[in-house]
Coordinates of C-alpha atoms in Angstrom, one line a residue:
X1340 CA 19.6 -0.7 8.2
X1341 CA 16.6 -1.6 5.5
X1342 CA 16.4 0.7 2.8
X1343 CA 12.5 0.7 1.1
X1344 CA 10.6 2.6 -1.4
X1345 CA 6.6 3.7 -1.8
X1346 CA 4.9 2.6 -4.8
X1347 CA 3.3 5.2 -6.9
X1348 CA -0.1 4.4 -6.2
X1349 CA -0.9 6.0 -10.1
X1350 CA 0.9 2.9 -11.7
X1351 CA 0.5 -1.0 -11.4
X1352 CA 0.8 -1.8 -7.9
X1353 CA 2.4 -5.7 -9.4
X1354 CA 5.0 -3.8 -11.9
X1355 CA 6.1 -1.3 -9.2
X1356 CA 7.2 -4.3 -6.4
X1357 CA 9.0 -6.2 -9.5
X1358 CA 10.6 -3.1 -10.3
X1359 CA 11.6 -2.4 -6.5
X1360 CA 12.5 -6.1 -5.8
X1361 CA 14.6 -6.5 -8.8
X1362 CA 16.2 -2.8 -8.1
X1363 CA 17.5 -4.5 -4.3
X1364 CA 15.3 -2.6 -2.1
X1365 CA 14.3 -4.4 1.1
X1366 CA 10.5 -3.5 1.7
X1367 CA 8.2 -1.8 -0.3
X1368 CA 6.0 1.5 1.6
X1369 CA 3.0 0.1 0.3
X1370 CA 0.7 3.1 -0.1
X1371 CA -3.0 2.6 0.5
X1372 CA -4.4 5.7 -1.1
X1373 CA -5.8 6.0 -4.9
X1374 CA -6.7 5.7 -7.2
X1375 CA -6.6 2.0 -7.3
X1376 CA -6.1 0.9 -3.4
X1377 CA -9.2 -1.3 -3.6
X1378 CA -8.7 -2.7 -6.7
X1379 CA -5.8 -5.2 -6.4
X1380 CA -5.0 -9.2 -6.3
X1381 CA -3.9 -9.7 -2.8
X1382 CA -2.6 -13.0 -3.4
X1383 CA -0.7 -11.7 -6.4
X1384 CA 0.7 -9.0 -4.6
X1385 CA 1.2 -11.3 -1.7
X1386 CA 3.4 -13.7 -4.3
X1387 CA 5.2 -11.2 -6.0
X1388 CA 6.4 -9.6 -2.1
X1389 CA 7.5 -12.9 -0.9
X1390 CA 9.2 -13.5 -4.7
X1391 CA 11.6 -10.8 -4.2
X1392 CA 11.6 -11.2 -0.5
X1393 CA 10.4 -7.9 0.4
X1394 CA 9.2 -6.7 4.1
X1395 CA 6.3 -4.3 3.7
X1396 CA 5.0 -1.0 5.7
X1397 CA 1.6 0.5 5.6
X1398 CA 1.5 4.0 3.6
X1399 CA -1.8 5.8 4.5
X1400 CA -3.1 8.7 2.9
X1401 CA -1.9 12.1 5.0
X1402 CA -5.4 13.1 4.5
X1403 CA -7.0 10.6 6.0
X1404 CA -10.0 11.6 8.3
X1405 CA -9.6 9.4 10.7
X1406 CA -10.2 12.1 13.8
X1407 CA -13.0 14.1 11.9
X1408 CA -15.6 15.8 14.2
X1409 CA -18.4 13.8 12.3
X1410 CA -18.9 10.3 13.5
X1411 CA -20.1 9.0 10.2
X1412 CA -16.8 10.5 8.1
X1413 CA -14.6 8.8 11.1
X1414 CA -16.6 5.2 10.9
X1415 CA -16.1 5.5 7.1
X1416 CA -12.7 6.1 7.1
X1417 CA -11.8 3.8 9.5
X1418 CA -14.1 1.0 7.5
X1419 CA -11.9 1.8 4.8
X1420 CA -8.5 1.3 6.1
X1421 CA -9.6 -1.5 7.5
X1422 CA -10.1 -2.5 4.0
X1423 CA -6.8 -1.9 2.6
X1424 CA -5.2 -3.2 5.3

């Protein structure tokens, strides 16, 4: 059995996988959602995940529109995920 944890997407995405690494977990629920999804290092990220040896799963916002009845809302959200991932 693994045993992981989400990140608070309201704190620094690179202290919250030292802090899970170093606690033992092994993989880290990385949550896409914001505030600050977009705005990360993904090589830094990438290093600091292999560091501590960490598996990873995607965390996607509940809320996310993905089968709204407007076409444009769907292709945006979709363009988006396709960005955090």
């Amino acid at each position: 059995m693994k045993i992981g944890i989400m990140n608070n997407p309201s704190s620094s995405i690179y202290n919250e996988i030292i802090e899970i690494g170093e606690a033992g977990f092994d993989f880290l629920d990385l949550t896409i959602e914001g505030p600050d999804a977009m705005n990360i290092d993904i090589v830094r990220v990438s290093e600091l995940i292999n560091q501590y040896n960490l598996s990873v799963v995607g965390h996607t916002d509940p809320c996310l529109p993905y089968a709204y009845p407007s076409l444009g809302i769907r292709v945006a959200c979709l363009n988006d995920l396709e960005k955090c991932a």
